[in-house]
GROMACS .gro file of C-alpha atoms in nm:
model
  476
    1MET     CA    1   3.895  -1.158   2.113
    2VAL     CA    2   4.165  -1.104   1.869
    3HIS     CA    3   4.299  -0.835   1.693
    4LYS     CA    4   4.495  -0.784   1.368
    5ILE     CA    5   4.672  -0.533   1.290
    6LEU     CA    6   4.847  -0.436   0.944
    7MET     CA    7   5.127  -0.280   0.918
    8ILE     CA    8   5.360  -0.178   0.587
    9GLU     CA    9   5.631  -0.027   0.701
   10ASP     CA   10   6.016  -0.030   0.453
   11LYS     CA   11   6.257  -0.076   0.757
   12THR     CA   12   6.184  -0.431   0.872
   13ASP     CA   13   6.362  -0.326   1.190
   14PHE     CA   14   6.105  -0.108   1.273
   15ILE     CA   15   5.837  -0.324   1.223
   16ASN     CA   16   6.032  -0.636   1.390
   17ALA     CA   17   6.044  -0.297   1.659
   18THR     CA   18   5.674  -0.276   1.660
   19GLY     CA   19   5.585  -0.629   1.718
   20GLU     CA   20   5.787  -0.676   1.929
   21LEU     CA   21   5.590  -0.375   2.111
   22LEU     CA   22   5.228  -0.464   2.043
   23SER     CA   23   5.333  -0.849   2.185
   24HIS     CA   24   5.290  -0.687   2.479
   25PHE     CA   25   5.051  -0.524   2.400
   26ASN     CA   26   4.635  -0.584   2.456
   27HIS     CA   27   4.404  -0.350   2.446
   28ARG     CA   28   4.098  -0.401   2.735
   29GLY     CA   29   4.202  -0.826   2.811
   30ASP     CA   30   4.156  -0.906   2.425
   31THR     CA   31   4.561  -0.949   2.299
   32VAL     CA   32   4.651  -0.799   1.881
   33THR     CA   33   4.818  -0.915   1.634
   34LEU     CA   34   5.032  -0.744   1.311
   35VAL     CA   35   5.002  -0.862   0.976
   36SER     CA   36   5.313  -0.668   0.804
   37GLY     CA   37   5.464  -0.606   0.448
   38THR     CA   38   5.745  -0.374   0.304
   39SER     CA   39   5.541  -0.250  -0.047
   40GLU     CA   40   5.261  -0.082  -0.143
   41ASN     CA   41   5.157  -0.441  -0.408
   42ALA     CA   42   5.209  -0.652  -0.013
   43ALA     CA   43   4.974  -0.406   0.156
   44LYS     CA   44   4.776  -0.497  -0.150
   45GLN     CA   45   4.739  -0.901  -0.112
   46LEU     CA   46   4.826  -0.904   0.267
   47LEU     CA   47   4.478  -0.680   0.304
   48ASP     CA   48   4.326  -0.914  -0.040
   49GLU     CA   49   4.407  -1.195   0.184
   50HIS     CA   50   4.301  -1.005   0.550
   51SER     CA   51   3.898  -0.954   0.594
   52ASP     CA   52   3.915  -0.931   0.940
   53LEU     CA   53   4.146  -0.663   1.048
   54VAL     CA   54   4.102  -0.373   1.201
   55ILE     CA   55   4.366  -0.127   1.196
   56ALA     CA   56   4.618  -0.021   0.932
   57ILE     CA   57   4.936   0.168   0.973
   58ILE     CA   58   5.101   0.243   0.677
   59ASP     CA   59   5.416   0.451   0.551
   60LEU     CA   60   5.348   0.782   0.369
   61SER     CA   61   5.681   0.742   0.241
   62LEU     CA   62   5.801   0.399   0.103
   63GLU     CA   63   6.162   0.266  -0.124
   64HIS     CA   64   6.094   0.199  -0.496
   65ASN     CA   65   5.864   0.483  -0.575
   66ASP     CA   66   5.554   0.341  -0.387
   67SER     CA   67   5.325   0.491  -0.238
   68GLY     CA   68   5.168   0.520   0.117
   69VAL     CA   69   4.829   0.713   0.002
   70LYS     CA   70   4.840   0.530  -0.328
   71ILE     CA   71   4.798   0.223  -0.058
   72ILE     CA   72   4.554   0.471   0.129
   73ASP     CA   73   4.338   0.452  -0.138
   74TYR     CA   74   4.369   0.075  -0.225
   75VAL     CA   75   4.184   0.100   0.136
   76ARG     CA   76   3.942   0.320   0.054
   77LYS     CA   77   3.800   0.235  -0.260
   78ASN     CA   78   3.753  -0.124  -0.116
   79LYS     CA   79   3.383  -0.118   0.038
   80LYS     CA   80   3.543  -0.490   0.244
   81ASN     CA   81   3.742  -0.242   0.431
   82SER     CA   82   3.512  -0.002   0.492
   83ASP     CA   83   3.572   0.023   0.853
   84LEU     CA   84   3.951   0.026   0.838
   85ARG     CA   85   4.118   0.221   1.045
   86ILE     CA   86   4.407   0.439   0.956
   87ILE     CA   87   4.661   0.519   1.094
   88VAL     CA   88   5.009   0.697   0.913
   89LEU     CA   89   5.321   0.613   1.027
   90THR     CA   90   5.582   0.979   0.909
   91GLY     CA   91   5.976   1.042   0.929
   92GLY     CA   92   5.903   1.464   0.960
   93GLN     CA   93   6.044   1.598   0.708
   94ALA     CA   94   5.933   1.877   0.630
   95GLY     CA   95   5.637   1.900   0.537
   96ASP     CA   96   5.455   1.571   0.604
   97GLU     CA   97   5.293   1.732   0.892
   98PHE     CA   98   5.027   2.000   0.673
   99SER     CA   99   5.051   1.647   0.437
  100GLU     CA  100   4.871   1.516   0.697
  101ARG     CA  101   4.663   1.735   0.821
  102ASN     CA  102   4.490   1.741   0.547
  103LEU     CA  103   4.465   1.390   0.538
  104ILE     CA  104   4.227   1.428   0.859
  105GLU     CA  105   4.036   1.655   0.732
  106ASP     CA  106   3.927   1.489   0.403
  107LYS     CA  107   3.861   1.175   0.716
  108THR     CA  108   4.027   0.964   0.405
  109ILE     CA  109   4.318   0.868   0.745
  110ASN     CA  110   4.202   0.853   1.118
  111ASP     CA  111   4.566   1.012   1.235
  112TYR     CA  112   4.898   1.008   1.240
  113ILE     CA  113   5.222   0.957   1.428
  114LEU     CA  114   5.608   1.087   1.409
  115LYS     CA  115   5.823   0.817   1.412
  116THR     CA  116   6.119   1.011   1.541
  117THR     CA  117   5.920   1.135   1.836
  118SER     CA  118   6.021   1.050   2.245
  119GLY     CA  119   5.745   0.900   2.308
  120TYR     CA  120   5.671   0.704   1.939
  121LYS     CA  121   5.564   0.390   2.158
  122ASP     CA  122   5.259   0.574   2.411
  123ARG     CA  123   5.155   0.681   2.122
  124LEU     CA  124   5.130   0.390   1.937
  125PHE     CA  125   4.965   0.268   2.200
  126THR     CA  126   4.732   0.517   2.228
  127SER     CA  127   4.551   0.561   1.889
  128ILE     CA  128   4.581   0.186   1.896
  129SER     CA  129   4.363   0.174   2.161
  130THR     CA  130   4.070   0.487   2.068
  131GLN     CA  131   4.157   0.280   1.697
  132ILE     CA  132   4.046   0.015   1.796
  133ASP     CA  133   3.766   0.157   2.045
  134ASN     CA  134   3.589   0.408   1.661
  135TYR     CA  135   3.656   0.032   1.491
  136LEU     CA  136   3.425  -0.158   1.795
  137LEU     CA  137   3.134   0.061   1.797
  138ILE     CA  138   3.066   0.136   1.445
  139LYS     CA  139   3.102  -0.167   1.362
  140GLY     CA  140   2.804  -0.206   1.539
  141LYS     CA  141   2.684   0.086   1.439
  142ASN     CA  142   2.668  -0.104   1.136
  143HIS     CA  143   2.553  -0.366   1.258
  144GLU     CA  144   2.295  -0.267   1.373
  145LEU     CA  145   2.173   0.011   1.115
  146LYS     CA  146   2.207  -0.330   0.876
  147SER     CA  147   1.928  -0.499   1.144
  148ILE     CA  148   1.791  -0.172   1.062
  149LYS     CA  149   1.801  -0.192   0.628
  150GLN     CA  150   1.741  -0.616   0.695
  151ASP     CA  151   1.417  -0.503   0.938
  152LEU     CA  152   1.281  -0.238   0.699
  153GLU     CA  153   1.324  -0.484   0.362
  154GLU     CA  154   1.124  -0.744   0.524
  155THR     CA  155   0.902  -0.526   0.631
  156ARG     CA  156   0.875  -0.350   0.305
  157ASN     CA  157   0.833  -0.701   0.173
  158TYR     CA  158   0.543  -0.765   0.396
  159LEU     CA  159   0.326  -0.491   0.250
  160GLU     CA  160   0.361  -0.519  -0.094
  161ASN     CA  161   0.283  -0.947  -0.044
  162TYR     CA  162  -0.083  -0.838   0.169
  163HIS     CA  163  -0.078  -0.529  -0.065
  164LYS     CA  164  -0.087  -0.770  -0.365
  165LYS     CA  165  -0.266  -1.047  -0.159
  166LEU     CA  166  -0.558  -0.720  -0.118
  167ARG     CA  167  -0.557  -0.623  -0.484
  168ASP     CA  168  -0.651  -0.969  -0.550
  169GLU     CA  169  -0.940  -1.069  -0.342
  170ILE     CA  170  -1.050  -0.692  -0.498
  171LEU     CA  171  -1.016  -0.768  -0.861
  172TYR     CA  172  -1.160  -1.103  -0.744
  173LYS     CA  173  -1.430  -1.050  -0.590
  174MET     CA  174  -1.524  -0.678  -0.890
  175GLY     CA  175  -1.350  -0.796  -1.201
  176TYR     CA  176  -1.082  -0.724  -1.390
  177SER     CA  177  -1.288  -0.412  -1.659
  178LYS     CA  178  -1.027  -0.112  -1.673
  179SER     CA  179  -1.234   0.052  -1.510
  180ILE     CA  180  -1.210  -0.166  -1.206
  181LYS     CA  181  -0.850  -0.183  -1.190
  182GLU     CA  182  -0.814   0.280  -1.223
  183LEU     CA  183  -1.103   0.263  -0.935
  184ILE     CA  184  -0.870   0.024  -0.748
  185LYS     CA  185  -0.547   0.242  -0.800
  186LYS     CA  186  -0.712   0.564  -0.719
  187VAL     CA  187  -0.829   0.365  -0.360
  188GLU     CA  188  -0.563   0.216  -0.281
  189ASN     CA  189  -0.322   0.541  -0.380
  190THR     CA  190  -0.622   0.781  -0.126
  191SER     CA  191  -0.574   0.488   0.166
  192LEU     CA  192  -0.246   0.565   0.226
  193TYR     CA  193  -0.327   0.945   0.264
  194ASP     CA  194  -0.562   0.955   0.669
  195VAL     CA  195  -0.862   1.166   0.500
  196THR     CA  196  -1.217   1.188   0.479
  197VAL     CA  197  -1.355   0.999   0.165
  198LEU     CA  198  -1.711   0.977   0.050
  199LEU     CA  199  -1.797   0.745  -0.236
  200GLN     CA  200  -2.050   0.780  -0.501
  201GLY     CA  201  -2.223   0.499  -0.707
  202GLU     CA  202  -2.606   0.326  -0.645
  203THR     CA  203  -2.708   0.062  -0.486
  204GLY     CA  204  -2.510  -0.251  -0.562
  205VAL     CA  205  -2.172  -0.199  -0.725
  206GLY     CA  206  -1.956  -0.241  -0.384
  207LYS     CA  207  -1.954   0.047  -0.195
  208ASP     CA  208  -1.846  -0.131   0.094
  209LEU     CA  209  -1.642  -0.383  -0.011
  210ILE     CA  210  -1.413  -0.063  -0.095
  211ALA     CA  211  -1.432   0.139   0.203
  212ASN     CA  212  -1.299  -0.200   0.348
  213TYR     CA  213  -1.074  -0.203   0.134
  214ILE     CA  214  -0.932   0.187   0.195
  215HIS     CA  215  -0.963   0.036   0.579
  216LYS     CA  216  -0.725  -0.283   0.489
  217TYR     CA  217  -0.507  -0.109   0.260
  218SER     CA  218  -0.454   0.180   0.552
  219ASN     CA  219  -0.184   0.202   0.831
  220ARG     CA  220  -0.520   0.159   1.012
  221SER     CA  221  -0.597  -0.203   0.995
  222GLY     CA  222  -0.474  -0.403   1.229
  223LYS     CA  223  -0.757  -0.120   1.447
  224PRO     CA  224  -1.179  -0.232   1.404
  225PHE     CA  225  -1.381  -0.105   1.123
  226LEU     CA  226  -1.742  -0.113   1.029
  227ARG     CA  227  -2.070   0.018   0.894
  228VAL     CA  228  -2.268   0.084   0.984
  229PRO     CA  229  -2.587   0.237   0.794
  230CYS     CA  230  -2.757   0.540   0.873
  231SER     CA  231  -3.073   0.442   0.706
  232CYS     CA  232  -3.094   0.201   1.003
  233ILE     CA  233  -3.046   0.404   1.270
  234SER     CA  234  -3.353   0.619   1.452
  235GLU     CA  235  -3.357   0.945   1.415
  236SER     CA  236  -3.419   0.987   1.754
  237THR     CA  237  -3.047   0.737   1.866
  238ALA     CA  238  -2.841   0.800   1.618
  239GLU     CA  239  -2.643   1.126   1.835
  240SER     CA  240  -2.664   0.886   2.114
  241GLU     CA  241  -2.513   0.598   1.897
  242LEU     CA  242  -2.264   0.799   1.719
  243PHE     CA  243  -2.100   1.062   1.947
  244GLY     CA  244  -2.235   0.905   2.304
  245HIS     CA  245  -2.410   1.053   2.592
  246LYS     CA  246  -2.386   1.157   2.919
  247LYS     CA  247  -2.576   0.945   3.245
  248GLY     CA  248  -2.972   1.163   3.215
  249SER     CA  249  -2.956   1.356   2.908
  250PHE     CA  250  -3.247   1.144   2.799
  251THR     CA  251  -3.491   0.908   2.928
  252ASP     CA  252  -3.346   0.562   2.969
  253ALA     CA  253  -2.998   0.760   2.950
  254LYS     CA  254  -2.950   0.499   3.311
  255GLU     CA  255  -2.582   0.506   3.264
  256ASP     CA  256  -2.277   0.719   3.002
  257LYS     CA  257  -2.231   0.490   2.709
  258ILE     CA  258  -1.910   0.593   2.406
  259GLY     CA  259  -2.006   0.648   2.122
  260TYR     CA  260  -1.841   0.423   1.738
  261PHE     CA  261  -1.669   0.691   1.696
  262GLU     CA  262  -1.471   0.667   2.079
  263TYR     CA  263  -1.462   0.346   2.002
  264LEU     CA  264  -1.354   0.263   1.749
  265ASN     CA  265  -1.069   0.523   1.803
  266GLY     CA  266  -0.721   0.403   1.514
  267GLY     CA  267  -0.996   0.243   1.347
  268THR     CA  268  -1.226   0.365   1.076
  269LEU     CA  269  -1.552   0.423   1.086
  270PHE     CA  270  -1.773   0.330   0.699
  271LEU     CA  271  -2.101   0.550   0.747
  272ASP     CA  272  -2.430   0.406   0.440
  273GLU     CA  273  -2.610   0.625   0.338
  274VAL     CA  274  -2.550   0.896   0.553
  275GLN     CA  275  -2.778   1.145   0.284
  276THR     CA  276  -3.064   0.969   0.584
  277LEU     CA  277  -2.917   1.149   0.851
  278LYS     CA  278  -3.082   1.474   1.008
  279PRO     CA  279  -2.879   1.801   0.892
  280GLU     CA  280  -2.834   1.803   1.336
  281ILE     CA  281  -2.653   1.476   1.248
  282GLN     CA  282  -2.454   1.631   0.993
  283ALA     CA  283  -2.345   1.890   1.176
  284LYS     CA  284  -2.189   1.725   1.476
  285LEU     CA  285  -1.996   1.500   1.195
  286LEU     CA  286  -1.855   1.804   1.078
  287ILE     CA  287  -1.733   1.931   1.410
  288VAL     CA  288  -1.552   1.504   1.397
  289MET     CA  289  -1.388   1.529   1.082
  290GLU     CA  290  -1.313   1.983   1.183
  291GLN     CA  291  -1.151   1.919   1.486
  292LYS     CA  292  -1.085   1.585   1.561
  293VAL     CA  293  -1.327   1.588   1.818
  294VAL     CA  294  -1.672   1.467   1.906
  295ILE     CA  295  -1.875   1.579   2.232
  296ARG     CA  296  -2.100   1.341   2.445
  297LYS     CA  297  -2.523   1.461   2.415
  298GLY     CA  298  -2.610   1.592   2.763
  299SER     CA  299  -2.136   1.722   2.792
  300ASN     CA  300  -2.012   2.009   2.665
  301ILE     CA  301  -1.692   1.811   2.702
  302GLU     CA  302  -1.470   1.809   2.385
  303ILE     CA  303  -1.296   1.434   2.390
  304PRO     CA  304  -1.018   1.424   2.099
  305VAL     CA  305  -1.158   1.073   1.842
  306ASN     CA  306  -0.900   0.960   1.612
  307THR     CA  307  -1.134   0.781   1.378
  308ARG     CA  308  -1.130   0.705   0.983
  309LEU     CA  309  -1.430   0.830   0.864
  310ILE     CA  310  -1.507   0.748   0.494
  311MET     CA  311  -1.827   0.810   0.413
  312ALA     CA  312  -2.114   0.617   0.072
  313GLY     CA  313  -2.414   0.814  -0.068
  314SER     CA  314  -2.647   0.632  -0.371
  315GLU     CA  315  -2.627   1.004  -0.448
  316LYS     CA  316  -2.342   1.254  -0.690
  317ILE     CA  317  -2.230   1.547  -0.356
  318ASN     CA  318  -2.420   1.805  -0.545
  319ASP     CA  319  -2.750   1.575  -0.562
  320LEU     CA  320  -2.710   1.498  -0.188
  321VAL     CA  321  -2.649   1.826  -0.102
  322GLN     CA  322  -2.955   1.991  -0.310
  323SER     CA  323  -3.211   1.709  -0.238
  324ALA     CA  324  -3.116   1.534   0.034
  325GLY     CA  325  -3.076   1.790   0.305
  326PHE     CA  326  -2.715   1.759   0.233
  327LEU     CA  327  -2.592   2.018   0.435
  328THR     CA  328  -2.354   2.267   0.257
  329ALA     CA  329  -2.050   2.266   0.477
  330PHE     CA  330  -1.977   1.961   0.358
  331LYS     CA  331  -1.871   1.988   0.076
  332GLY     CA  332  -1.554   2.164   0.099
  333ARG     CA  333  -1.471   1.902   0.396
  334ILE     CA  334  -1.447   1.593   0.223
  335ASP     CA  335  -1.121   1.543   0.099
  336GLU     CA  336  -1.170   1.352  -0.173
  337ILE     CA  337  -1.443   1.145  -0.387
  338ILE     CA  338  -1.475   0.819  -0.490
  339SER     CA  339  -1.673   0.744  -0.778
  340ILE     CA  340  -1.768   0.353  -0.829
  341PRO     CA  341  -1.853   0.282  -1.203
  342PRO     CA  342  -2.238   0.024  -1.251
  343LEU     CA  343  -2.245  -0.277  -1.424
  344ARG     CA  344  -2.423  -0.150  -1.734
  345GLU     CA  345  -2.066   0.046  -1.785
  346ARG     CA  346  -1.828  -0.226  -1.717
  347LYS     CA  347  -2.029  -0.562  -1.851
  348GLU     CA  348  -1.730  -0.685  -1.926
  349ASP     CA  349  -1.646  -0.839  -1.599
  350ILE     CA  350  -2.039  -0.989  -1.603
  351PRO     CA  351  -1.859  -1.341  -1.742
  352HIS     CA  352  -1.555  -1.308  -1.455
  353LEU     CA  353  -1.807  -1.206  -1.203
  354ALA     CA  354  -2.095  -1.485  -1.233
  355THR     CA  355  -1.855  -1.752  -1.290
  356ARG     CA  356  -1.803  -1.690  -0.985
  357ILE     CA  357  -2.085  -1.671  -0.860
  358VAL     CA  358  -2.162  -1.983  -0.942
  359ASN     CA  359  -1.868  -2.134  -0.848
  360GLU     CA  360  -1.993  -1.933  -0.461
  361ALA     CA  361  -2.334  -2.056  -0.475
  362ASN     CA  362  -2.275  -2.444  -0.585
  363MET     CA  363  -1.993  -2.443  -0.231
  364GLU     CA  364  -2.344  -2.263   0.005
  365TYR     CA  365  -2.606  -2.543  -0.127
  366ASN     CA  366  -2.338  -2.847  -0.224
  367LYS     CA  367  -2.437  -2.830  -0.594
  368ASN     CA  368  -2.232  -2.880  -0.874
  369MET     CA  369  -2.301  -2.574  -1.177
  370ALA     CA  370  -2.167  -2.464  -1.436
  371ILE     CA  371  -2.344  -2.156  -1.656
  372SER     CA  372  -2.367  -2.191  -2.045
  373ILE     CA  373  -2.211  -1.869  -2.270
  374LYS     CA  374  -2.527  -1.874  -2.330
  375ALA     CA  375  -2.657  -1.817  -2.026
  376VAL     CA  376  -2.387  -1.570  -1.986
  377GLU     CA  377  -2.454  -1.322  -2.339
  378LYS     CA  378  -2.814  -1.258  -2.149
  379LEU     CA  379  -2.661  -1.143  -1.848
  380MET     CA  380  -2.435  -0.833  -2.013
  381CYS     CA  381  -2.838  -0.808  -2.264
  382TYR     CA  382  -2.948  -0.640  -1.912
  383ASP     CA  383  -2.832  -0.265  -1.741
  384TRP     CA  384  -2.875  -0.455  -1.415
  385PRO     CA  385  -3.007  -0.198  -1.263
  386LEU     CA  386  -2.963  -0.308  -0.840
  387ASN     CA  387  -2.598  -0.382  -1.040
  388VAL     CA  388  -2.344  -0.697  -0.911
  389ARG     CA  389  -2.676  -0.710  -0.569
  390GLN     CA  390  -2.889  -0.810  -0.822
  391LEU     CA  391  -2.657  -0.972  -1.080
  392ILE     CA  392  -2.617  -1.243  -0.718
  393LYS     CA  393  -2.969  -1.274  -0.734
  394THR     CA  394  -3.028  -1.386  -1.017
  395ILE     CA  395  -2.694  -1.596  -1.045
  396LYS     CA  396  -2.831  -1.756  -0.703
  397SER     CA  397  -3.187  -1.804  -0.785
  398ALA     CA  398  -3.141  -2.028  -1.106
  399VAL     CA  399  -2.840  -2.231  -0.939
  400ARG     CA  400  -3.071  -2.316  -0.624
  401ASN     CA  401  -3.327  -2.423  -0.905
  402THR     CA  402  -3.172  -2.568  -1.303
  403GLU     CA  403  -3.214  -2.894  -1.160
  404THR     CA  404  -2.954  -2.974  -1.466
  405GLY     CA  405  -2.601  -2.926  -1.424
  406THR     CA  406  -2.571  -2.569  -1.635
  407ILE     CA  407  -2.768  -2.340  -1.684
  408LEU     CA  408  -2.889  -2.176  -1.964
  409PRO     CA  409  -3.034  -1.871  -1.953
  410GLU     CA  410  -3.449  -2.008  -1.984
  411ASN     CA  411  -3.280  -2.086  -1.628
  412LEU     CA  412  -3.286  -1.689  -1.555
  413PHE     CA  413  -3.543  -1.497  -1.455
  414PHE     CA  414  -3.576  -1.134  -1.446
  415GLU     CA  415  -3.851  -0.913  -1.182
  416GLU     CA  416  -4.050  -0.701  -1.450
  417SER     CA  417  -3.909  -0.430  -1.274
  418ASP     CA  418  -3.552  -0.574  -1.348
  419ALA     CA  419  -3.651  -0.591  -1.717
  420PRO     CA  420  -3.339  -0.342  -1.919
  421THR     CA  421  -3.335  -0.014  -1.948
  422PHE     CA  422  -3.213   0.274  -2.069
  423PRO     CA  423  -2.971   0.466  -1.797
  424ASP     CA  424  -3.202   0.748  -1.677
  425ASN     CA  425  -3.001   1.085  -1.814
  426ASP     CA  426  -3.261   1.462  -2.008
  427ASP     CA  427  -3.224   1.352  -2.318
  428TYR     CA  428  -3.545   1.438  -2.424
  429SER     CA  429  -3.443   1.348  -2.787
  430LEU     CA  430  -3.557   1.217  -3.056
  431ARG     CA  431  -3.242   1.079  -3.146
  432SER     CA  432  -3.255   0.917  -2.782
  433ALA     CA  433  -3.573   0.770  -2.794
  434GLU     CA  434  -3.511   0.568  -3.092
  435ASN     CA  435  -3.172   0.390  -2.955
  436LEU     CA  436  -3.416   0.298  -2.721
  437CYS     CA  437  -3.662   0.188  -2.966
  438TYR     CA  438  -3.368  -0.054  -3.104
  439LYS     CA  439  -3.229  -0.079  -2.784
  440ASN     CA  440  -3.532  -0.319  -2.727
  441ALA     CA  441  -3.566  -0.439  -3.055
  442ILE     CA  442  -3.230  -0.631  -3.029
  443LEU     CA  443  -3.329  -0.799  -2.702
  444ARG     CA  444  -3.622  -0.903  -2.752
  445ALA     CA  445  -3.462  -0.990  -3.042
  446LEU     CA  446  -3.238  -1.183  -2.868
  447GLU     CA  447  -3.427  -1.365  -2.610
  448LYS     CA  448  -3.656  -1.480  -2.897
  449ALA     CA  449  -3.358  -1.693  -3.069
  450ASN     CA  450  -3.216  -1.792  -2.758
  451TYR     CA  451  -2.906  -1.537  -2.715
  452ASN     CA  452  -2.813  -1.680  -3.063
  453ASN     CA  453  -2.673  -1.410  -3.261
  454GLU     CA  454  -2.728  -1.504  -3.648
  455ASP     CA  455  -3.111  -1.585  -3.569
  456ALA     CA  456  -3.144  -1.278  -3.405
  457ILE     CA  457  -3.010  -1.075  -3.694
  458LYS     CA  458  -3.244  -1.308  -3.870
  459LEU     CA  459  -3.563  -1.139  -3.694
  460LEU     CA  460  -3.504  -0.842  -3.734
  461ASP     CA  461  -3.379  -0.849  -4.089
  462ILE     CA  462  -3.114  -0.650  -4.099
  463ASN     CA  463  -2.714  -0.658  -4.196
  464ARG     CA  464  -2.456  -0.859  -3.993
  465MET     CA  465  -2.207  -0.474  -4.016
  466THR     CA  466  -2.653  -0.273  -3.897
  467TYR     CA  467  -2.596  -0.570  -3.620
  468TYR     CA  468  -2.338  -0.513  -3.434
  469LYS     CA  469  -2.256  -0.148  -3.517
  470TYR     CA  470  -2.582  -0.091  -3.281
  471LYS     CA  471  -2.433  -0.347  -3.082
  472ARG     CA  472  -2.168  -0.161  -2.993
  473ILE     CA  473  -2.394   0.173  -3.036
  474LEU     CA  474  -2.595   0.038  -2.740
  475GLY     CA  475  -2.449  -0.130  -2.499
  476ILE     CA  476  -2.629  -0.447  -2.577
   0.00000   0.00000   0.00000
């Protein structure tokens, strides 16, 4: 390896003498070469031409009013020379040593040498050797830092692309309405923090999709995720399933068993329909939430666990506490409560969902069906008490049983319990009852008119402005 050194000195005989000295000098087996100039302009030209300089040796006092300080300033402002080591030469005039010490303290230069000292040669060789070592060390560290920054940038880009793909998938599955986009934004923010989450929402709104999304968006995405429907766990085995048991702790405990929390250590446990758990099990859940430990059935030993807990219930937290025997202490232990809107509150998602479900059903049943605009309008006239799950069931049935290539309104069938209703509320006023009558009348007229708005207006015997006003108010 050859280490290139720049020397700016107005006395050519001194440059030649230094060049002769350096021709006999090597640094750990590497040779040193010298490029030189006698003025400020020459220095700038050489600095621009040579990007591989290791050291610049600069005389502060140059002839013709040239300034070594200006050259130093030029070097430090040029990013290309940011690692360049600077050694200052001085003739030992009064005040020089004070000036150069200030430059070193300001980290503008790295060393200075008096040309008039008898040990100049040895001092120069020692300084060059030290500065080459420092240059290589800093260059190596900068290269390592650059590599780390590059790795971080690649990781950041990977995560951005990964998160965008996840977001596109969940929006495709759930819809693009304003309420869903706001929901996903909150879910993504929650995912970044390792907190306990309660998902609230009616049956069929997609709580399992959101729980899985939280897991995949979080830093636990590479670890296991498990959904456990609590209503499917028998009361006698719930404690063992969740927390594990010791051998002999009950009749069928033939050996030690780890529970879901231990099995999923580092991952995410999603407890669906959590309101169905007995209060005793809820109490043990509180221990996990508060202390991050589990106690196996038949044992008193605390086992540390690092499992994220997501819970879901079809009722709001206050209703869970009051009507489902949910422990009041749970309310204070849940970090984030996320409510998922029912389908009737985001009917603008129905056209997209209908098309998606038809396409998926076509692939599943090897068919090539489409859905008509009138059929979609019929779907939008219902409140969907069982939400997207019911919508999927209805459309898939139509795909299987429609003989023509297009699903029409008459191909969509609803069970009696699926009939459109107002959402449950505590409004017993006459106005509410009147609105319900208006809604049912419009829905009946639409069905009779095969979902043709103009025909429905005629059947209802009202003007178009009134018709569309009530459709808007009643969410039809």
